[in-house]
């Protein structure tokens, strides 16, 4: 042994050098995350600028409506997205000559309205704007044809932004021009719906995040009973979201990913929920270790290593499940997978780098962040036995005392709820049903349908060979719900006939048949008519292509249903493999997977009851079951992972049945808190006034609570305890044989060496 090794000054210098290195690492981590926060915060605030909310843009190229749209563009000189201004008298009666004149004057003013960039509305219009009286004389219709191609040239390839600007300009000007004449105007049609949809998503950057963070903060204050620690966890979530936005925005802006309002909202909630869950697990283990280690850094080192595996397994499982969405043929689903996966990676990194740095920034005084409930160091062998059992220790004792009775009764209850799944109406909804509450586009469409033939606005488009035109027209006119069908001659569908016969427009031997429906193309009824038209014309010409707005919605719903069949088995297989690698067993992962699938079924059954009989909703989007499955199975399995990794740790020392009891008792509090946080954050999606997000909020929140309080607390521990040591098959030899239950329960839970 050298002199330097025995020198007291040398021995004293080692801790100082380690402390200096630790301080440098903590400071470096904080500086890096501050940079992420600075640049990522700006990216998060402008993330909505790279959204794409056009449903047609997400359809695969192979979809029939997509192929029809490509060919249909060749029949017209330009592609327009009409805003429909419907004007009625305030007294609901027939319009006077003065009121008709005021409406026509307003139509002439629209082209001169100013856009945000200083240009006039006329610069993005195709043709003139005129007012058309209704046959009953009680309304005026002012079609405003927005030229998408011209908008791209003048305003930088942002059709959606231009559409919103035009609609807002008209809505702002209408009261000033029409009120004195006793008239009221509504802006509806395709452009009106786009504007209201963008407006609904506008709350994502502000209201949604504010509500989610406040709810999480309140829960954390209750859980930790500390004024300081909750802010450390909240900061971790916020900086994780900034990092995710910093990565997602350039990818979406350059077309690598497609980001819509739904994906952005889900990304925000998922990051906040996941980062908080990971933080809760790390902080809980850190608090345990503070009682065993004098220096907070030593406690964090042990807690970090012990938490790394379950947090990494949880994040990896969720990421793998989300990436399975890339198998979807819908661009909105396929892009959500990588977008949400980026969010989970950011949450994982923040929880394991930023949070430890925040918790250790005060050095030896770092325990103070738990104030006023500061954990005290207790010398080995001097831990006091607390005669009073905690809540989760009592639950663990109750479950393991009658495990079979517990898991059988629990499973039967979940099966009873799952029996209502067939009653869930998830065939799809119309555009008017997408919004919760009253919006101008929906009200305007109702007024429009009272006075005009709304099916003329966006007719079903059928591209067929010229020789089949007459037979296709006849077949389409024979479909219930079709008002008329005619070959396109250069005039609008349903428009006034020309004085002279017009020849059909022929392109490469094909003609365009426009089928006018009796209902609006934005309705779900039109979607069903599009399917009937498609069946009818295919019977005449198998090569005919049916497109249009209603057909695009039909293809979206059909693709979403096919995604369920394709993606669900892959998600189950991927998660099963991840669990096998984590738990080093086959039977235990199989039991966990079955339990979580049963939990998903029970959640969807409960959703069917609530949606149909409590909230009386018009139905559900066809993608709701897929999103619900991916989020619930991927996220719900997290709580079983947190439980079973601790059960395995305890089982190696004490046997499986005692390991179940100890694992449930020790993890019950933190996992329950994590479940409450995740349920609360997803519930925040309900503040966005859209049907889809309300349904996802309910399904995920209810499912997480079922997973937390029923599946993880009763079903899984009861089942694993009942099976015993064979649950670790085929590597059960690593786990000792279970002792007799009475002897196993003699030792207090939570005393296993960590």
PDB file of N, CA, C and O in Angstrom, residues 266 270 314 317-318 321-322 325 421 424 568 571-572 575 592-607 611 624-641 675 678-679 682 695-708 711:
ATOM      1  N   UNK A 266     -52.575  15.352 -28.097  1.00  0.00           N
ATOM      2  CA  UNK A 266     -52.202  14.092 -27.460  1.00  0.00           C
ATOM      3  C   UNK A 266     -50.729  14.115 -27.055  1.00  0.00           C
ATOM      4  O   UNK A 266     -50.356  13.620 -25.984  1.00  0.00           O
ATOM      5  N   UNK A 270     -49.607  13.485 -23.301  1.00  0.00           N
ATOM      6  CA  UNK A 270     -48.818  12.271 -23.103  1.00  0.00           C
ATOM      7  C   UNK A 270     -47.485  12.583 -22.439  1.00  0.00           C
ATOM      8  O   UNK A 270     -47.044  11.868 -21.530  1.00  0.00           O
ATOM      9  N   UNK A 314     -40.946   0.589 -19.132  1.00  0.00           N
ATOM     10  CA  UNK A 314     -42.210   1.269 -19.372  1.00  0.00           C
ATOM     11  C   UNK A 314     -42.132   2.128 -20.630  1.00  0.00           C
ATOM     12  O   UNK A 314     -42.995   2.052 -21.512  1.00  0.00           O
ATOM     13  N   UNK A 317     -41.820  -0.004 -23.780  1.00  0.00           N
ATOM     14  CA  UNK A 317     -43.079  -0.661 -24.145  1.00  0.00           C
ATOM     15  C   UNK A 317     -44.045   0.308 -24.801  1.00  0.00           C
ATOM     16  O   UNK A 317     -44.672   0.007 -25.820  1.00  0.00           O
ATOM     17  N   UNK A 318     -44.163   1.503 -24.212  1.00  0.00           N
ATOM     18  CA  UNK A 318     -45.058   2.507 -24.792  1.00  0.00           C
ATOM     19  C   UNK A 318     -44.568   2.930 -26.172  1.00  0.00           C
ATOM     20  O   UNK A 318     -45.352   3.048 -27.119  1.00  0.00           O
ATOM     21  N   UNK A 321     -45.276   0.199 -28.687  1.00  0.00           N
ATOM     22  CA  UNK A 321     -46.695   0.154 -29.013  1.00  0.00           C
ATOM     23  C   UNK A 321     -47.112   1.307 -29.906  1.00  0.00           C
ATOM     24  O   UNK A 321     -47.874   1.130 -30.866  1.00  0.00           O
ATOM     25  N   UNK A 322     -46.604   2.507 -29.618  1.00  0.00           N
ATOM     26  CA  UNK A 322     -46.955   3.671 -30.424  1.00  0.00           C
ATOM     27  C   UNK A 322     -46.411   3.560 -31.843  1.00  0.00           C
ATOM     28  O   UNK A 322     -47.082   3.950 -32.809  1.00  0.00           O
ATOM     29  N   UNK A 325     -48.336   2.139 -34.741  1.00  0.00           N
ATOM     30  CA  UNK A 325     -49.289   2.949 -35.500  1.00  0.00           C
ATOM     31  C   UNK A 325     -48.763   3.295 -36.886  1.00  0.00           C
ATOM     32  O   UNK A 325     -49.536   3.673 -37.770  1.00  0.00           O
ATOM     33  N   UNK A 421     -69.302  -3.868 -25.178  1.00  0.00           N
ATOM     34  CA  UNK A 421     -68.485  -3.352 -26.282  1.00  0.00           C
ATOM     35  C   UNK A 421     -69.242  -3.342 -27.612  1.00  0.00           C
ATOM     36  O   UNK A 421     -69.133  -2.373 -28.381  1.00  0.00           O
ATOM     37  N   UNK A 424     -71.011  -0.107 -28.703  1.00  0.00           N
ATOM     38  CA  UNK A 424     -70.275   1.125 -28.979  1.00  0.00           C
ATOM     39  C   UNK A 424     -70.443   1.499 -30.449  1.00  0.00           C
ATOM     40  O   UNK A 424     -70.100   0.720 -31.338  1.00  0.00           O
ATOM     41  N   UNK A 568     -53.670  -4.134 -34.008  1.00  0.00           N
ATOM     42  CA  UNK A 568     -53.856  -4.696 -32.668  1.00  0.00           C
ATOM     43  C   UNK A 568     -53.020  -5.961 -32.442  1.00  0.00           C
ATOM     44  O   UNK A 568     -52.337  -6.070 -31.410  1.00  0.00           O
ATOM     45  N   UNK A 571     -49.355  -4.916 -31.953  1.00  0.00           N
ATOM     46  CA  UNK A 571     -49.118  -4.271 -30.657  1.00  0.00           C
ATOM     47  C   UNK A 571     -49.029  -5.314 -29.543  1.00  0.00           C
ATOM     48  O   UNK A 571     -48.128  -5.263 -28.689  1.00  0.00           O
ATOM     49  N   UNK A 572     -49.944  -6.269 -29.551  1.00  0.00           N
ATOM     50  CA  UNK A 572     -49.925  -7.317 -28.524  1.00  0.00           C
ATOM     51  C   UNK A 572     -48.644  -8.130 -28.576  1.00  0.00           C
ATOM     52  O   UNK A 572     -48.034  -8.436 -27.536  1.00  0.00           O
ATOM     53  N   UNK A 575     -45.604  -5.919 -27.306  1.00  0.00           N
ATOM     54  CA  UNK A 575     -45.616  -5.733 -25.854  1.00  0.00           C
ATOM     55  C   UNK A 575     -45.297  -7.043 -25.142  1.00  0.00           C
ATOM     56  O   UNK A 575     -44.586  -7.052 -24.124  1.00  0.00           O
ATOM     57  N   UNK A 592     -50.179 -10.906 -17.698  1.00  0.00           N
ATOM     58  CA  UNK A 592     -50.300  -9.451 -17.677  1.00  0.00           C
ATOM     59  C   UNK A 592     -51.007  -8.941 -18.925  1.00  0.00           C
ATOM     60  O   UNK A 592     -51.844  -8.037 -18.860  1.00  0.00           O
ATOM     61  N   UNK A 593     -50.651  -9.521 -20.065  1.00  0.00           N
ATOM     62  CA  UNK A 593     -51.248  -9.074 -21.317  1.00  0.00           C
ATOM     63  C   UNK A 593     -52.743  -9.381 -21.348  1.00  0.00           C
ATOM     64  O   UNK A 593     -53.558  -8.544 -21.761  1.00  0.00           O
ATOM     65  N   UNK A 594     -53.116 -10.585 -20.904  1.00  0.00           N
ATOM     66  CA  UNK A 594     -54.536 -10.948 -20.861  1.00  0.00           C
ATOM     67  C   UNK A 594     -55.291 -10.017 -19.915  1.00  0.00           C
ATOM     68  O   UNK A 594     -56.402  -9.550 -20.225  1.00  0.00           O
ATOM     69  N   UNK A 595     -54.694  -9.708 -18.783  1.00  0.00           N
ATOM     70  CA  UNK A 595     -55.336  -8.820 -17.817  1.00  0.00           C
ATOM     71  C   UNK A 595     -55.562  -7.433 -18.403  1.00  0.00           C
ATOM     72  O   UNK A 595     -56.626  -6.818 -18.217  1.00  0.00           O
ATOM     73  N   UNK A 596     -54.585  -6.922 -19.153  1.00  0.00           N
ATOM     74  CA  UNK A 596     -54.723  -5.579 -19.713  1.00  0.00           C
ATOM     75  C   UNK A 596     -55.682  -5.546 -20.895  1.00  0.00           C
ATOM     76  O   UNK A 596     -56.357  -4.541 -21.118  1.00  0.00           O
ATOM     77  N   UNK A 597     -55.740  -6.616 -21.665  1.00  0.00           N
ATOM     78  CA  UNK A 597     -56.736  -6.680 -22.740  1.00  0.00           C
ATOM     79  C   UNK A 597     -58.141  -6.715 -22.146  1.00  0.00           C
ATOM     80  O   UNK A 597     -59.064  -6.064 -22.646  1.00  0.00           O
ATOM     81  N   UNK A 598     -58.298  -7.455 -21.048  1.00  0.00           N
ATOM     82  CA  UNK A 598     -59.592  -7.492 -20.366  1.00  0.00           C
ATOM     83  C   UNK A 598     -59.933  -6.111 -19.820  1.00  0.00           C
ATOM     84  O   UNK A 598     -61.096  -5.674 -19.880  1.00  0.00           O
ATOM     85  N   UNK A 599     -58.935  -5.404 -19.310  1.00  0.00           N
ATOM     86  CA  UNK A 599     -59.147  -4.045 -18.824  1.00  0.00           C
ATOM     87  C   UNK A 599     -59.590  -3.125 -19.955  1.00  0.00           C
ATOM     88  O   UNK A 599     -60.492  -2.294 -19.789  1.00  0.00           O
ATOM     89  N   UNK A 600     -58.973  -3.271 -21.128  1.00  0.00           N
ATOM     90  CA  UNK A 600     -59.363  -2.468 -22.293  1.00  0.00           C
ATOM     91  C   UNK A 600     -60.814  -2.752 -22.686  1.00  0.00           C
ATOM     92  O   UNK A 600     -61.591  -1.836 -22.955  1.00  0.00           O
ATOM     93  N   UNK A 601     -61.184  -4.037 -22.714  1.00  0.00           N
ATOM     94  CA  UNK A 601     -62.554  -4.394 -23.051  1.00  0.00           C
ATOM     95  C   UNK A 601     -63.555  -3.804 -22.076  1.00  0.00           C
ATOM     96  O   UNK A 601     -64.609  -3.279 -22.471  1.00  0.00           O
ATOM     97  N   UNK A 602     -63.227  -3.860 -20.775  1.00  0.00           N
ATOM     98  CA  UNK A 602     -64.122  -3.297 -19.766  1.00  0.00           C
ATOM     99  C   UNK A 602     -64.248  -1.786 -19.940  1.00  0.00           C
ATOM    100  O   UNK A 602     -65.345  -1.218 -19.801  1.00  0.00           O
ATOM    101  N   UNK A 603     -63.139  -1.134 -20.267  1.00  0.00           N
ATOM    102  CA  UNK A 603     -63.164   0.317 -20.463  1.00  0.00           C
ATOM    103  C   UNK A 603     -64.031   0.705 -21.650  1.00  0.00           C
ATOM    104  O   UNK A 603     -64.829   1.644 -21.580  1.00  0.00           O
ATOM    105  N   UNK A 604     -63.892  -0.028 -22.758  1.00  0.00           N
ATOM    106  CA  UNK A 604     -64.688   0.296 -23.941  1.00  0.00           C
ATOM    107  C   UNK A 604     -66.166  -0.003 -23.703  1.00  0.00           C
ATOM    108  O   UNK A 604     -67.049   0.699 -24.212  1.00  0.00           O
ATOM    109  N   UNK A 605     -66.457  -1.045 -22.922  1.00  0.00           N
ATOM    110  CA  UNK A 605     -67.843  -1.318 -22.564  1.00  0.00           C
ATOM    111  C   UNK A 605     -68.422  -0.204 -21.716  1.00  0.00           C
ATOM    112  O   UNK A 605     -69.572   0.234 -21.924  1.00  0.00           O
ATOM    113  N   UNK A 606     -67.630   0.271 -20.743  1.00  0.00           N
ATOM    114  CA  UNK A 606     -68.073   1.398 -19.918  1.00  0.00           C
ATOM    115  C   UNK A 606     -68.270   2.651 -20.777  1.00  0.00           C
ATOM    116  O   UNK A 606     -69.238   3.397 -20.592  1.00  0.00           O
ATOM    117  N   UNK A 607     -67.351   2.855 -21.739  1.00  0.00           N
ATOM    118  CA  UNK A 607     -67.469   4.010 -22.640  1.00  0.00           C
ATOM    119  C   UNK A 607     -68.756   3.933 -23.452  1.00  0.00           C
ATOM    120  O   UNK A 607     -69.438   4.950 -23.659  1.00  0.00           O
ATOM    121  N   UNK A 611     -71.292   6.916 -23.338  1.00  0.00           N
ATOM    122  CA  UNK A 611     -71.520   7.677 -24.581  1.00  0.00           C
ATOM    123  C   UNK A 611     -72.968   7.560 -25.055  1.00  0.00           C
ATOM    124  O   UNK A 611     -73.552   8.536 -25.522  1.00  0.00           O
ATOM    125  N   UNK A 624     -61.355   5.972 -32.886  1.00  0.00           N
ATOM    126  CA  UNK A 624     -61.390   5.967 -31.422  1.00  0.00           C
ATOM    127  C   UNK A 624     -61.017   4.600 -30.828  1.00  0.00           C
ATOM    128  O   UNK A 624     -60.206   4.532 -29.899  1.00  0.00           O
ATOM    129  N   UNK A 625     -61.576   3.466 -31.318  1.00  0.00           N
ATOM    130  CA  UNK A 625     -61.170   2.173 -30.739  1.00  0.00           C
ATOM    131  C   UNK A 625     -59.677   1.892 -30.872  1.00  0.00           C
ATOM    132  O   UNK A 625     -59.059   1.364 -29.941  1.00  0.00           O
ATOM    133  N   UNK A 626     -59.075   2.257 -32.013  1.00  0.00           N
ATOM    134  CA  UNK A 626     -57.643   2.011 -32.201  1.00  0.00           C
ATOM    135  C   UNK A 626     -56.821   2.860 -31.245  1.00  0.00           C
ATOM    136  O   UNK A 626     -55.902   2.353 -30.586  1.00  0.00           O
ATOM    137  N   UNK A 627     -57.120   4.157 -31.161  1.00  0.00           N
ATOM    138  CA  UNK A 627     -56.382   5.022 -30.238  1.00  0.00           C
ATOM    139  C   UNK A 627     -56.563   4.538 -28.800  1.00  0.00           C
ATOM    140  O   UNK A 627     -55.613   4.521 -28.020  1.00  0.00           O
ATOM    141  N   UNK A 628     -57.801   4.183 -28.469  1.00  0.00           N
ATOM    142  CA  UNK A 628     -58.049   3.696 -27.122  1.00  0.00           C
ATOM    143  C   UNK A 628     -57.243   2.454 -26.812  1.00  0.00           C
ATOM    144  O   UNK A 628     -56.676   2.321 -25.720  1.00  0.00           O
ATOM    145  N   UNK A 629     -57.166   1.524 -27.771  1.00  0.00           N
ATOM    146  CA  UNK A 629     -56.413   0.290 -27.542  1.00  0.00           C
ATOM    147  C   UNK A 629     -54.928   0.575 -27.352  1.00  0.00           C
ATOM    148  O   UNK A 629     -54.309   0.094 -26.390  1.00  0.00           O
ATOM    149  N   UNK A 630     -54.357   1.346 -28.260  1.00  0.00           N
ATOM    150  CA  UNK A 630     -52.915   1.597 -28.190  1.00  0.00           C
ATOM    151  C   UNK A 630     -52.550   2.304 -26.897  1.00  0.00           C
ATOM    152  O   UNK A 630     -51.596   1.924 -26.198  1.00  0.00           O
ATOM    153  N   UNK A 631     -53.316   3.332 -26.536  1.00  0.00           N
ATOM    154  CA  UNK A 631     -52.980   4.080 -25.329  1.00  0.00           C
ATOM    155  C   UNK A 631     -53.227   3.265 -24.066  1.00  0.00           C
ATOM    156  O   UNK A 631     -52.403   3.269 -23.146  1.00  0.00           O
ATOM    157  N   UNK A 632     -54.346   2.551 -24.016  1.00  0.00           N
ATOM    158  CA  UNK A 632     -54.661   1.825 -22.787  1.00  0.00           C
ATOM    159  C   UNK A 632     -53.759   0.622 -22.585  1.00  0.00           C
ATOM    160  O   UNK A 632     -53.292   0.365 -21.477  1.00  0.00           O
ATOM    161  N   UNK A 633     -53.513  -0.138 -23.639  1.00  0.00           N
ATOM    162  CA  UNK A 633     -52.675  -1.326 -23.469  1.00  0.00           C
ATOM    163  C   UNK A 633     -51.221  -0.920 -23.234  1.00  0.00           C
ATOM    164  O   UNK A 633     -50.544  -1.453 -22.360  1.00  0.00           O
ATOM    165  N   UNK A 634     -50.741   0.062 -24.012  1.00  0.00           N
ATOM    166  CA  UNK A 634     -49.349   0.483 -23.857  1.00  0.00           C
ATOM    167  C   UNK A 634     -49.131   1.213 -22.538  1.00  0.00           C
ATOM    168  O   UNK A 634     -48.147   0.970 -21.829  1.00  0.00           O
ATOM    169  N   UNK A 635     -50.050   2.139 -22.193  1.00  0.00           N
ATOM    170  CA  UNK A 635     -49.896   2.886 -20.946  1.00  0.00           C
ATOM    171  C   UNK A 635     -50.337   2.062 -19.740  1.00  0.00           C
ATOM    172  O   UNK A 635     -49.718   2.126 -18.676  1.00  0.00           O
ATOM    173  N   UNK A 636     -51.408   1.285 -19.904  1.00  0.00           N
ATOM    174  CA  UNK A 636     -51.905   0.490 -18.783  1.00  0.00           C
ATOM    175  C   UNK A 636     -50.927  -0.575 -18.337  1.00  0.00           C
ATOM    176  O   UNK A 636     -50.845  -0.903 -17.148  1.00  0.00           O
ATOM    177  N   UNK A 637     -50.167  -1.094 -19.290  1.00  0.00           N
ATOM    178  CA  UNK A 637     -49.198  -2.129 -18.927  1.00  0.00           C
ATOM    179  C   UNK A 637     -48.086  -1.556 -18.053  1.00  0.00           C
ATOM    180  O   UNK A 637     -47.394  -2.296 -17.347  1.00  0.00           O
ATOM    181  N   UNK A 638     -47.924  -0.206 -18.104  1.00  0.00           N
ATOM    182  CA  UNK A 638     -46.897   0.445 -17.283  1.00  0.00           C
ATOM    183  C   UNK A 638     -47.057   0.106 -15.809  1.00  0.00           C
ATOM    184  O   UNK A 638     -46.078  -0.186 -15.111  1.00  0.00           O
ATOM    185  N   UNK A 639     -48.297   0.176 -15.330  1.00  0.00           N
ATOM    186  CA  UNK A 639     -48.515  -0.015 -13.898  1.00  0.00           C
ATOM    187  C   UNK A 639     -48.255  -1.462 -13.493  1.00  0.00           C
ATOM    188  O   UNK A 639     -47.775  -1.739 -12.384  1.00  0.00           O
ATOM    189  N   UNK A 640     -48.555  -2.382 -14.410  1.00  0.00           N
ATOM    190  CA  UNK A 640     -48.207  -3.774 -14.133  1.00  0.00           C
ATOM    191  C   UNK A 640     -46.696  -3.968 -14.170  1.00  0.00           C
ATOM    192  O   UNK A 640     -46.143  -4.776 -13.416  1.00  0.00           O
ATOM    193  N   UNK A 641     -46.013  -3.218 -15.050  1.00  0.00           N
ATOM    194  CA  UNK A 641     -44.545  -3.285 -15.092  1.00  0.00           C
ATOM    195  C   UNK A 641     -43.956  -2.767 -13.791  1.00  0.00           C
ATOM    196  O   UNK A 641     -43.065  -3.384 -13.193  1.00  0.00           O
ATOM    197  N   UNK A 675     -51.208   6.790 -11.539  1.00  0.00           N
ATOM    198  CA  UNK A 675     -52.443   6.581 -12.281  1.00  0.00           C
ATOM    199  C   UNK A 675     -53.374   7.774 -12.202  1.00  0.00           C
ATOM    200  O   UNK A 675     -53.987   8.178 -13.201  1.00  0.00           O
ATOM    201  N   UNK A 678     -51.954  10.531 -14.509  1.00  0.00           N
ATOM    202  CA  UNK A 678     -52.159  10.275 -15.937  1.00  0.00           C
ATOM    203  C   UNK A 678     -53.632  10.423 -16.312  1.00  0.00           C
ATOM    204  O   UNK A 678     -53.962  10.992 -17.370  1.00  0.00           O
ATOM    205  N   UNK A 679     -54.519   9.928 -15.465  1.00  0.00           N
ATOM    206  CA  UNK A 679     -55.951  10.073 -15.736  1.00  0.00           C
ATOM    207  C   UNK A 679     -56.354  11.541 -15.751  1.00  0.00           C
ATOM    208  O   UNK A 679     -57.137  11.982 -16.603  1.00  0.00           O
ATOM    209  N   UNK A 682     -54.994  13.318 -19.036  1.00  0.00           N
ATOM    210  CA  UNK A 682     -55.780  12.996 -20.221  1.00  0.00           C
ATOM    211  C   UNK A 682     -57.183  13.590 -20.136  1.00  0.00           C
ATOM    212  O   UNK A 682     -57.775  13.939 -21.153  1.00  0.00           O
ATOM    213  N   UNK A 695     -63.912  11.944 -26.215  1.00  0.00           N
ATOM    214  CA  UNK A 695     -64.026  10.494 -26.099  1.00  0.00           C
ATOM    215  C   UNK A 695     -62.690   9.856 -25.732  1.00  0.00           C
ATOM    216  O   UNK A 695     -62.632   8.945 -24.901  1.00  0.00           O
ATOM    217  N   UNK A 696     -61.600  10.328 -26.340  1.00  0.00           N
ATOM    218  CA  UNK A 696     -60.284   9.812 -25.975  1.00  0.00           C
ATOM    219  C   UNK A 696     -59.966  10.144 -24.522  1.00  0.00           C
ATOM    220  O   UNK A 696     -59.410   9.320 -23.783  1.00  0.00           O
ATOM    221  N   UNK A 697     -60.328  11.357 -24.091  1.00  0.00           N
ATOM    222  CA  UNK A 697     -60.085  11.751 -22.701  1.00  0.00           C
ATOM    223  C   UNK A 697     -60.797  10.811 -21.744  1.00  0.00           C
ATOM    224  O   UNK A 697     -60.211  10.340 -20.754  1.00  0.00           O
ATOM    225  N   UNK A 698     -62.063  10.520 -22.024  1.00  0.00           N
ATOM    226  CA  UNK A 698     -62.819   9.644 -21.126  1.00  0.00           C
ATOM    227  C   UNK A 698     -62.254   8.227 -21.152  1.00  0.00           C
ATOM    228  O   UNK A 698     -62.055   7.605 -20.090  1.00  0.00           O
ATOM    229  N   UNK A 699     -61.999   7.693 -22.346  1.00  0.00           N
ATOM    230  CA  UNK A 699     -61.549   6.303 -22.464  1.00  0.00           C
ATOM    231  C   UNK A 699     -60.219   6.100 -21.760  1.00  0.00           C
ATOM    232  O   UNK A 699     -60.040   5.148 -20.979  1.00  0.00           O
ATOM    233  N   UNK A 700     -59.260   6.986 -22.002  1.00  0.00           N
ATOM    234  CA  UNK A 700     -57.944   6.806 -21.388  1.00  0.00           C
ATOM    235  C   UNK A 700     -58.016   7.043 -19.882  1.00  0.00           C
ATOM    236  O   UNK A 700     -57.440   6.282 -19.099  1.00  0.00           O
ATOM    237  N   UNK A 701     -58.711   8.091 -19.461  1.00  0.00           N
ATOM    238  CA  UNK A 701     -58.798   8.369 -18.022  1.00  0.00           C
ATOM    239  C   UNK A 701     -59.490   7.230 -17.281  1.00  0.00           C
ATOM    240  O   UNK A 701     -58.997   6.748 -16.247  1.00  0.00           O
ATOM    241  N   UNK A 702     -60.638   6.776 -17.813  1.00  0.00           N
ATOM    242  CA  UNK A 702     -61.348   5.673 -17.158  1.00  0.00           C
ATOM    243  C   UNK A 702     -60.524   4.399 -17.192  1.00  0.00           C
ATOM    244  O   UNK A 702     -60.455   3.657 -16.198  1.00  0.00           O
ATOM    245  N   UNK A 703     -59.882   4.142 -18.337  1.00  0.00           N
ATOM    246  CA  UNK A 703     -59.072   2.931 -18.454  1.00  0.00           C
ATOM    247  C   UNK A 703     -57.887   2.920 -17.509  1.00  0.00           C
ATOM    248  O   UNK A 703     -57.551   1.886 -16.915  1.00  0.00           O
ATOM    249  N   UNK A 704     -57.235   4.072 -17.364  1.00  0.00           N
ATOM    250  CA  UNK A 704     -56.087   4.154 -16.448  1.00  0.00           C
ATOM    251  C   UNK A 704     -56.534   3.932 -15.007  1.00  0.00           C
ATOM    252  O   UNK A 704     -55.849   3.246 -14.224  1.00  0.00           O
ATOM    253  N   UNK A 705     -57.672   4.483 -14.638  1.00  0.00           N
ATOM    254  CA  UNK A 705     -58.174   4.280 -13.274  1.00  0.00           C
ATOM    255  C   UNK A 705     -58.552   2.814 -13.040  1.00  0.00           C
ATOM    256  O   UNK A 705     -58.299   2.264 -11.954  1.00  0.00           O
ATOM    257  N   UNK A 706     -59.134   2.164 -14.050  1.00  0.00           N
ATOM    258  CA  UNK A 706     -59.438   0.732 -13.933  1.00  0.00           C
ATOM    259  C   UNK A 706     -58.147  -0.065 -13.792  1.00  0.00           C
ATOM    260  O   UNK A 706     -58.046  -0.977 -12.957  1.00  0.00           O
ATOM    261  N   UNK A 707     -57.143   0.275 -14.598  1.00  0.00           N
ATOM    262  CA  UNK A 707     -55.851  -0.408 -14.499  1.00  0.00           C
ATOM    263  C   UNK A 707     -55.218  -0.214 -13.130  1.00  0.00           C
ATOM    264  O   UNK A 707     -54.660  -1.143 -12.545  1.00  0.00           O
ATOM    265  N   UNK A 708     -55.303   1.027 -12.623  1.00  0.00           N
ATOM    266  CA  UNK A 708     -54.621   1.357 -11.369  1.00  0.00           C
ATOM    267  C   UNK A 708     -55.293   0.721 -10.156  1.00  0.00           C
ATOM    268  O   UNK A 708     -54.629   0.107  -9.317  1.00  0.00           O
ATOM    269  N   UNK A 711     -57.098  -3.602 -11.891  1.00  0.00           N
ATOM    270  CA  UNK A 711     -56.219  -4.596 -12.521  1.00  0.00           C
ATOM    271  C   UNK A 711     -54.920  -4.749 -11.751  1.00  0.00           C
ATOM    272  O   UNK A 711     -54.531  -5.851 -11.361  1.00  0.00           O
TER     273      UNK A 711
END
